[in-house]
Amino acid sequence: MDRDIDKILISSEELQAKVRAIGAQIANDYAPLGDLLLVGVLKGCMMFMVDLARAIPMPLAIDFIATSSYGHSTASSGVVRLLKDLDTDIAGRHVLIVEDIIDSGLTLEYLRSQLLRRNPASLRICSLLNKPDRRVTNVPVDYLGFDIPNEFVVGYGLDYGEHYRNLPYIGVLKQEIYAE
Ligand code: IMP
Ligand code: MG
């Protein structure tokens, strides 16, 4: 698995330190509101979501939503579909979307417009990673881990064709892996 990785972009230690910092910031902002519903975008959010939830020292609820993925491609098709909806009625709730990475921004723009229609008390976005060069939409990111260059990354929940999610770090995939 590791031999398919070109270089480690963000180490496990750096990830943990950043997640702790974001968790503290979120708790600071939401504790006075007395409500927080984390909405993880499956499946890429998985590692970030569980670590982040444990880093937020206040009562919170968790739900998940799933959108169509890239499959085996490394570029977005631009078409987003909802594969799994929330179990929770979010009307009047303080909702925080938890994403692994923002690339074009199309997934988040779609999710944001869908969830806003349901009248949450507030809706914010938290993403571990961001590729600013690739953005084609104007989605606001309220909590961000790291800006990264325009390279295809895997690990810590992020996959290529469902592989590499269990790597403890964020790494750049060797080009030869997805070039063929
Ligand atoms: P967007 O709609 O283009 O912003 O794409 C967002 C989704 O594409 C993310 O939630 C990821 O699941 C996936 N994605 C984008 N870039 C990468 C990457 O470098 N590695 C793995 N998945 C990625
Ligand atoms: Mg994702």
PDB file of C-alpha atoms and ligand atoms in Angstrom:
ATOM      1  CA  MET A   1       0.000   0.000   0.000  1.00  0.00           C
ATOM      2  CA  ASP A   2       2.666   2.504   1.077  1.00  0.00           C
ATOM      3  CA  ARG A   3       4.698   1.759  -2.030  1.00  0.00           C
ATOM      4  CA  ASP A   4       1.941   3.317  -4.181  1.00  0.00           C
ATOM      5  CA  ILE A   5       2.506   6.625  -2.377  1.00  0.00           C
ATOM      6  CA  ASP A   6       4.789   9.215  -3.951  1.00  0.00           C
ATOM      7  CA  LYS A   7       5.184  11.342  -0.843  1.00  0.00           C
ATOM      8  CA  ILE A   8       3.529  11.987   2.497  1.00  0.00           C
ATOM      9  CA  LEU A   9       1.848  15.393   2.367  1.00  0.00           C
ATOM     10  CA  ILE A  10       0.432  15.529   5.909  1.00  0.00           C
ATOM     11  CA  SER A  11       1.648  13.194   8.650  1.00  0.00           C
ATOM     12  CA  SER A  12      -0.591  11.472  11.171  1.00  0.00           C
ATOM     13  CA  GLU A  13       0.763  13.770  13.914  1.00  0.00           C
ATOM     14  CA  GLU A  14       0.002  16.899  11.890  1.00  0.00           C
ATOM     15  CA  LEU A  15      -3.508  15.607  11.205  1.00  0.00           C
ATOM     16  CA  GLN A  16      -4.185  14.927  14.881  1.00  0.00           C
ATOM     17  CA  ALA A  17      -2.901  18.344  15.971  1.00  0.00           C
ATOM     18  CA  LYS A  18      -5.049  20.105  13.376  1.00  0.00           C
ATOM     19  CA  VAL A  19      -8.156  18.102  14.235  1.00  0.00           C
ATOM     20  CA  ARG A  20      -7.727  19.004  17.916  1.00  0.00           C
ATOM     21  CA  ALA A  21      -7.435  22.695  17.014  1.00  0.00           C
ATOM     22  CA  ILE A  22     -10.528  22.664  14.784  1.00  0.00           C
ATOM     23  CA  GLY A  23     -12.471  20.749  17.437  1.00  0.00           C
ATOM     24  CA  ALA A  24     -11.665  23.370  20.051  1.00  0.00           C
ATOM     25  CA  GLN A  25     -12.663  26.165  17.673  1.00  0.00           C
ATOM     26  CA  ILE A  26     -15.989  24.459  16.865  1.00  0.00           C
ATOM     27  CA  ALA A  27     -16.777  23.850  20.548  1.00  0.00           C
ATOM     28  CA  ASN A  28     -16.026  27.479  21.243  1.00  0.00           C
ATOM     29  CA  ASP A  29     -18.465  28.636  18.556  1.00  0.00           C
ATOM     30  CA  TYR A  30     -21.277  26.143  19.175  1.00  0.00           C
ATOM     31  CA  ALA A  31     -21.295  25.662  22.958  1.00  0.00           C
ATOM     32  CA  PRO A  32     -23.096  29.012  23.471  1.00  0.00           C
ATOM     33  CA  LEU A  33     -25.758  27.889  20.933  1.00  0.00           C
ATOM     34  CA  GLY A  34     -26.380  24.667  22.870  1.00  0.00           C
ATOM     35  CA  ASP A  35     -26.845  22.591  19.728  1.00  0.00           C
ATOM     36  CA  LEU A  36     -24.622  20.921  17.138  1.00  0.00           C
ATOM     37  CA  LEU A  37     -25.425  18.344  14.491  1.00  0.00           C
ATOM     38  CA  LEU A  38     -22.410  17.045  12.598  1.00  0.00           C
ATOM     39  CA  VAL A  39     -23.309  15.847   9.103  1.00  0.00           C
ATOM     40  CA  GLY A  40     -20.538  13.734   7.621  1.00  0.00           C
ATOM     41  CA  VAL A  41     -20.303  13.263   3.868  1.00  0.00           C
ATOM     42  CA  LEU A  42     -19.646   9.547   3.317  1.00  0.00           C
ATOM     43  CA  LYS A  43     -17.337   7.834   2.889  1.00  0.00           C
ATOM     44  CA  GLY A  44     -14.340  10.160   2.731  1.00  0.00           C
ATOM     45  CA  CYS A  45     -15.223  11.903   5.985  1.00  0.00           C
ATOM     46  CA  MET A  46     -15.002   8.752   8.116  1.00  0.00           C
ATOM     47  CA  MET A  47     -11.617   9.171   9.831  1.00  0.00           C
ATOM     48  CA  PHE A  48     -11.926  12.939  10.130  1.00  0.00           C
ATOM     49  CA  MET A  49     -15.460  12.657  11.494  1.00  0.00           C
ATOM     50  CA  VAL A  50     -14.658  10.247  14.336  1.00  0.00           C
ATOM     51  CA  ASP A  51     -11.516  12.105  15.361  1.00  0.00           C
ATOM     52  CA  LEU A  52     -13.220  15.495  15.112  1.00  0.00           C
ATOM     53  CA  ALA A  53     -16.284  14.407  17.110  1.00  0.00           C
ATOM     54  CA  ARG A  54     -13.997  13.246  19.921  1.00  0.00           C
ATOM     55  CA  ALA A  55     -12.187  16.591  19.824  1.00  0.00           C
ATOM     56  CA  ILE A  56     -15.390  18.616  20.415  1.00  0.00           C
ATOM     57  CA  PRO A  57     -16.074  18.708  24.165  1.00  0.00           C
ATOM     58  CA  MET A  58     -19.811  19.494  24.085  1.00  0.00           C
ATOM     59  CA  PRO A  59     -23.040  17.527  23.537  1.00  0.00           C
ATOM     60  CA  LEU A  60     -23.550  16.868  19.826  1.00  0.00           C
ATOM     61  CA  ALA A  61     -25.414  14.637  17.409  1.00  0.00           C
ATOM     62  CA  ILE A  62     -24.078  12.836  14.352  1.00  0.00           C
ATOM     63  CA  ASP A  63     -25.664  11.974  11.037  1.00  0.00           C
ATOM     64  CA  PHE A  64     -24.383  11.012   7.604  1.00  0.00           C
ATOM     65  CA  ILE A  65     -25.215  11.769   4.010  1.00  0.00           C
ATOM     66  CA  ALA A  66     -23.755  10.187   0.887  1.00  0.00           C
ATOM     67  CA  THR A  67     -23.283  11.617  -2.580  1.00  0.00           C
ATOM     68  CA  SER A  68     -22.185   9.975  -5.789  1.00  0.00           C
ATOM     69  CA  SER A  69     -18.423   9.555  -5.972  1.00  0.00           C
ATOM     70  CA  TYR A  70     -15.841   9.678  -8.717  1.00  0.00           C
ATOM     71  CA  GLY A  71     -15.679   5.884  -8.960  1.00  0.00           C
ATOM     72  CA  HIS A  72     -12.284   5.084 -10.441  1.00  0.00           C
ATOM     73  CA  SER A  73     -11.730   8.510 -11.917  1.00  0.00           C
ATOM     74  CA  THR A  74      -9.589  11.229 -10.349  1.00  0.00           C
ATOM     75  CA  ALA A  75     -11.614  14.085 -11.832  1.00  0.00           C
ATOM     76  CA  SER A  76     -15.130  15.177 -10.945  1.00  0.00           C
ATOM     77  CA  SER A  77     -17.850  14.470 -13.480  1.00  0.00           C
ATOM     78  CA  GLY A  78     -19.598  17.592 -12.251  1.00  0.00           C
ATOM     79  CA  VAL A  79     -22.797  15.624 -11.695  1.00  0.00           C
ATOM     80  CA  VAL A  80     -23.739  15.147  -8.043  1.00  0.00           C
ATOM     81  CA  ARG A  81     -26.386  12.709  -6.843  1.00  0.00           C
ATOM     82  CA  LEU A  82     -27.714  11.990  -3.368  1.00  0.00           C
ATOM     83  CA  LEU A  83     -27.109   8.311  -2.529  1.00  0.00           C
ATOM     84  CA  LYS A  84     -28.125   8.402   1.134  1.00  0.00           C
ATOM     85  CA  ASP A  85     -30.155  11.077   2.853  1.00  0.00           C
ATOM     86  CA  LEU A  86     -30.067  12.156   6.501  1.00  0.00           C
ATOM     87  CA  ASP A  87     -32.093  10.358   9.189  1.00  0.00           C
ATOM     88  CA  THR A  88     -32.479  13.630  11.099  1.00  0.00           C
ATOM     89  CA  ASP A  89     -34.958  16.447  10.577  1.00  0.00           C
ATOM     90  CA  ILE A  90     -32.611  19.442  10.516  1.00  0.00           C
ATOM     91  CA  ALA A  91     -35.243  22.205  10.739  1.00  0.00           C
ATOM     92  CA  GLY A  92     -34.174  24.584  13.488  1.00  0.00           C
ATOM     93  CA  ARG A  93     -30.894  22.702  14.111  1.00  0.00           C
ATOM     94  CA  HIS A  94     -27.352  24.060  14.020  1.00  0.00           C
ATOM     95  CA  VAL A  95     -25.831  21.942  11.267  1.00  0.00           C
ATOM     96  CA  LEU A  96     -22.150  21.538  10.428  1.00  0.00           C
ATOM     97  CA  ILE A  97     -21.251  19.621   7.261  1.00  0.00           C
ATOM     98  CA  VAL A  98     -18.025  17.608   7.647  1.00  0.00           C
ATOM     99  CA  GLU A  99     -16.167  16.916   4.395  1.00  0.00           C
ATOM    100  CA  ASP A 100     -12.851  15.301   3.611  1.00  0.00           C
ATOM    101  CA  ILE A 101     -11.822  17.567   0.743  1.00  0.00           C
ATOM    102  CA  ILE A 102     -13.151  20.372  -1.418  1.00  0.00           C
ATOM    103  CA  ASP A 103     -12.026  20.111  -4.994  1.00  0.00           C
ATOM    104  CA  SER A 104     -14.318  21.755  -7.575  1.00  0.00           C
ATOM    105  CA  GLY A 105     -16.759  22.613  -4.783  1.00  0.00           C
ATOM    106  CA  LEU A 106     -19.686  21.134  -6.731  1.00  0.00           C
ATOM    107  CA  THR A 107     -20.519  18.478  -4.120  1.00  0.00           C
ATOM    108  CA  LEU A 108     -20.696  21.033  -1.337  1.00  0.00           C
ATOM    109  CA  GLU A 109     -22.628  23.533  -3.383  1.00  0.00           C
ATOM    110  CA  TYR A 110     -25.210  20.858  -4.121  1.00  0.00           C
ATOM    111  CA  LEU A 111     -25.410  19.687  -0.503  1.00  0.00           C
ATOM    112  CA  ARG A 112     -25.580  23.216   0.800  1.00  0.00           C
ATOM    113  CA  SER A 113     -28.516  24.147  -1.406  1.00  0.00           C
ATOM    114  CA  GLN A 114     -30.331  20.884  -0.576  1.00  0.00           C
ATOM    115  CA  LEU A 115     -29.910  21.281   3.186  1.00  0.00           C
ATOM    116  CA  LEU A 116     -30.703  25.009   3.249  1.00  0.00           C
ATOM    117  CA  ARG A 117     -34.168  24.221   1.863  1.00  0.00           C
ATOM    118  CA  ARG A 118     -34.905  22.308   5.057  1.00  0.00           C
ATOM    119  CA  ASN A 119     -34.560  25.468   7.180  1.00  0.00           C
ATOM    120  CA  PRO A 120     -31.748  24.670   9.608  1.00  0.00           C
ATOM    121  CA  ALA A 121     -31.062  27.336  12.270  1.00  0.00           C
ATOM    122  CA  SER A 122     -27.579  27.577  10.758  1.00  0.00           C
ATOM    123  CA  LEU A 123     -25.493  25.716   8.205  1.00  0.00           C
ATOM    124  CA  ARG A 124     -21.717  25.767   8.137  1.00  0.00           C
ATOM    125  CA  ILE A 125     -19.016  23.794   6.389  1.00  0.00           C
ATOM    126  CA  CYS A 126     -15.936  22.108   7.815  1.00  0.00           C
ATOM    127  CA  SER A 127     -13.426  20.489   5.472  1.00  0.00           C
ATOM    128  CA  LEU A 128     -10.144  18.808   6.309  1.00  0.00           C
ATOM    129  CA  LEU A 129      -8.558  19.602   2.947  1.00  0.00           C
ATOM    130  CA  ASN A 130      -9.002  22.218   0.251  1.00  0.00           C
ATOM    131  CA  LYS A 131      -7.624  22.478  -3.290  1.00  0.00           C
ATOM    132  CA  PRO A 132      -8.113  26.199  -3.953  1.00  0.00           C
ATOM    133  CA  ASP A 133      -6.789  26.002  -7.537  1.00  0.00           C
ATOM    134  CA  ARG A 134      -9.586  23.683  -8.594  1.00  0.00           C
ATOM    135  CA  ARG A 135     -12.554  25.638  -7.302  1.00  0.00           C
ATOM    136  CA  VAL A 136     -15.302  26.399  -9.844  1.00  0.00           C
ATOM    137  CA  THR A 137     -17.949  27.488  -7.311  1.00  0.00           C
ATOM    138  CA  ASN A 138     -18.043  29.944  -4.480  1.00  0.00           C
ATOM    139  CA  VAL A 139     -18.843  27.811  -1.408  1.00  0.00           C
ATOM    140  CA  PRO A 140     -17.926  29.348   1.939  1.00  0.00           C
ATOM    141  CA  VAL A 141     -15.649  27.138   4.075  1.00  0.00           C
ATOM    142  CA  ASP A 142     -16.019  28.017   7.748  1.00  0.00           C
ATOM    143  CA  TYR A 143     -13.511  25.563   9.233  1.00  0.00           C
ATOM    144  CA  LEU A 144     -10.555  24.330   7.221  1.00  0.00           C
ATOM    145  CA  GLY A 145      -7.675  22.003   7.991  1.00  0.00           C
ATOM    146  CA  PHE A 146      -5.168  22.420   5.170  1.00  0.00           C
ATOM    147  CA  ASP A 147      -4.899  24.023   1.742  1.00  0.00           C
ATOM    148  CA  ILE A 148      -3.136  21.540  -0.530  1.00  0.00           C
ATOM    149  CA  PRO A 149      -1.723  21.715  -4.066  1.00  0.00           C
ATOM    150  CA  ASN A 150      -3.593  20.303  -7.030  1.00  0.00           C
ATOM    151  CA  GLU A 151      -2.492  16.678  -6.632  1.00  0.00           C
ATOM    152  CA  PHE A 152      -4.583  13.573  -6.114  1.00  0.00           C
ATOM    153  CA  VAL A 153      -4.283  12.536  -2.478  1.00  0.00           C
ATOM    154  CA  VAL A 154      -5.350   9.444  -0.534  1.00  0.00           C
ATOM    155  CA  GLY A 155      -5.393   8.213   3.066  1.00  0.00           C
ATOM    156  CA  TYR A 156      -7.138   9.173   6.313  1.00  0.00           C
ATOM    157  CA  GLY A 157     -10.493   8.313   4.707  1.00  0.00           C
ATOM    158  CA  LEU A 158      -9.736   9.468   1.156  1.00  0.00           C
ATOM    159  CA  ASP A 159      -9.672   6.802  -1.505  1.00  0.00           C
ATOM    160  CA  TYR A 160      -8.797   5.949  -5.033  1.00  0.00           C
ATOM    161  CA  GLY A 161     -11.204   3.265  -6.275  1.00  0.00           C
ATOM    162  CA  GLU A 162     -11.998   2.406  -2.593  1.00  0.00           C
ATOM    163  CA  HIS A 163      -8.336   1.741  -1.766  1.00  0.00           C
ATOM    164  CA  TYR A 164      -6.001   3.553   0.657  1.00  0.00           C
ATOM    165  CA  ARG A 165      -8.679   4.914   3.041  1.00  0.00           C
ATOM    166  CA  ASN A 166      -6.926   3.236   5.983  1.00  0.00           C
ATOM    167  CA  LEU A 167      -3.547   4.946   5.544  1.00  0.00           C
ATOM    168  CA  PRO A 168      -2.972   7.000   8.714  1.00  0.00           C
ATOM    169  CA  TYR A 169      -1.547   9.963   6.775  1.00  0.00           C
ATOM    170  CA  ILE A 170      -2.483  12.020   3.677  1.00  0.00           C
ATOM    171  CA  GLY A 171      -0.250  11.014   0.773  1.00  0.00           C
ATOM    172  CA  VAL A 172       0.106  11.842  -2.889  1.00  0.00           C
ATOM    173  CA  LEU A 173      -0.688   8.814  -5.046  1.00  0.00           C
ATOM    174  CA  LYS A 174       1.988   7.857  -7.575  1.00  0.00           C
ATOM    175  CA  GLN A 175       0.876   8.995 -10.980  1.00  0.00           C
ATOM    176  CA  GLU A 176       1.541   5.568 -12.529  1.00  0.00           C
ATOM    177  CA  ILE A 177      -1.245   4.119 -10.324  1.00  0.00           C
ATOM    178  CA  TYR A 178      -3.973   6.122 -11.983  1.00  0.00           C
ATOM    179  CA  ALA A 179      -2.306   6.876 -15.333  1.00  0.00           C
ATOM    180  CA  GLU A 180      -3.082   3.516 -16.951  1.00  0.00           C
TER     181      GLU A 180
HETATM  182  P1  IMP B   1     -15.828  18.264  -5.594  1.00  0.00           P
HETATM  183  O1  IMP B   1     -17.302  18.091  -5.782  1.00  0.00           O
HETATM  184  O2  IMP B   1     -15.101  18.415  -6.893  1.00  0.00           O
HETATM  185  O3  IMP B   1     -15.467  19.376  -4.624  1.00  0.00           O
HETATM  186  O4  IMP B   1     -15.291  16.897  -5.045  1.00  0.00           O
HETATM  187  C1  IMP B   1     -15.405  16.558  -3.756  1.00  0.00           C
HETATM  188  C2  IMP B   1     -15.214  15.067  -3.545  1.00  0.00           C
HETATM  189  O5  IMP B   1     -14.343  14.449  -4.496  1.00  0.00           O
HETATM  190  C3  IMP B   1     -14.568  14.879  -2.216  1.00  0.00           C
HETATM  191  O6  IMP B   1     -15.520  14.805  -1.198  1.00  0.00           O
HETATM  192  C4  IMP B   1     -13.779  13.604  -2.409  1.00  0.00           C
HETATM  193  O7  IMP B   1     -14.577  12.507  -2.066  1.00  0.00           O
HETATM  194  C5  IMP B   1     -13.433  13.564  -3.875  1.00  0.00           C
HETATM  195  N1  IMP B   1     -12.045  14.046  -4.111  1.00  0.00           N
HETATM  196  C6  IMP B   1     -11.648  15.229  -4.609  1.00  0.00           C
HETATM  197  N2  IMP B   1     -10.312  15.342  -4.675  1.00  0.00           N
HETATM  198  C7  IMP B   1      -9.839  14.162  -4.202  1.00  0.00           C
HETATM  199  C8  IMP B   1      -8.488  13.651  -3.984  1.00  0.00           C
HETATM  200  O8  IMP B   1      -7.452  14.294  -4.242  1.00  0.00           O
HETATM  201  N3  IMP B   1      -8.425  12.406  -3.461  1.00  0.00           N
HETATM  202  C9  IMP B   1      -9.521  11.653  -3.150  1.00  0.00           C
HETATM  203  N4  IMP B   1     -10.782  12.098  -3.312  1.00  0.00           N
HETATM  204  C10 IMP B   1     -10.943  13.335  -3.845  1.00  0.00           C
HETATM  205 MG    MG B   2     -16.056  13.267  -0.041  1.00  0.00          MG
END
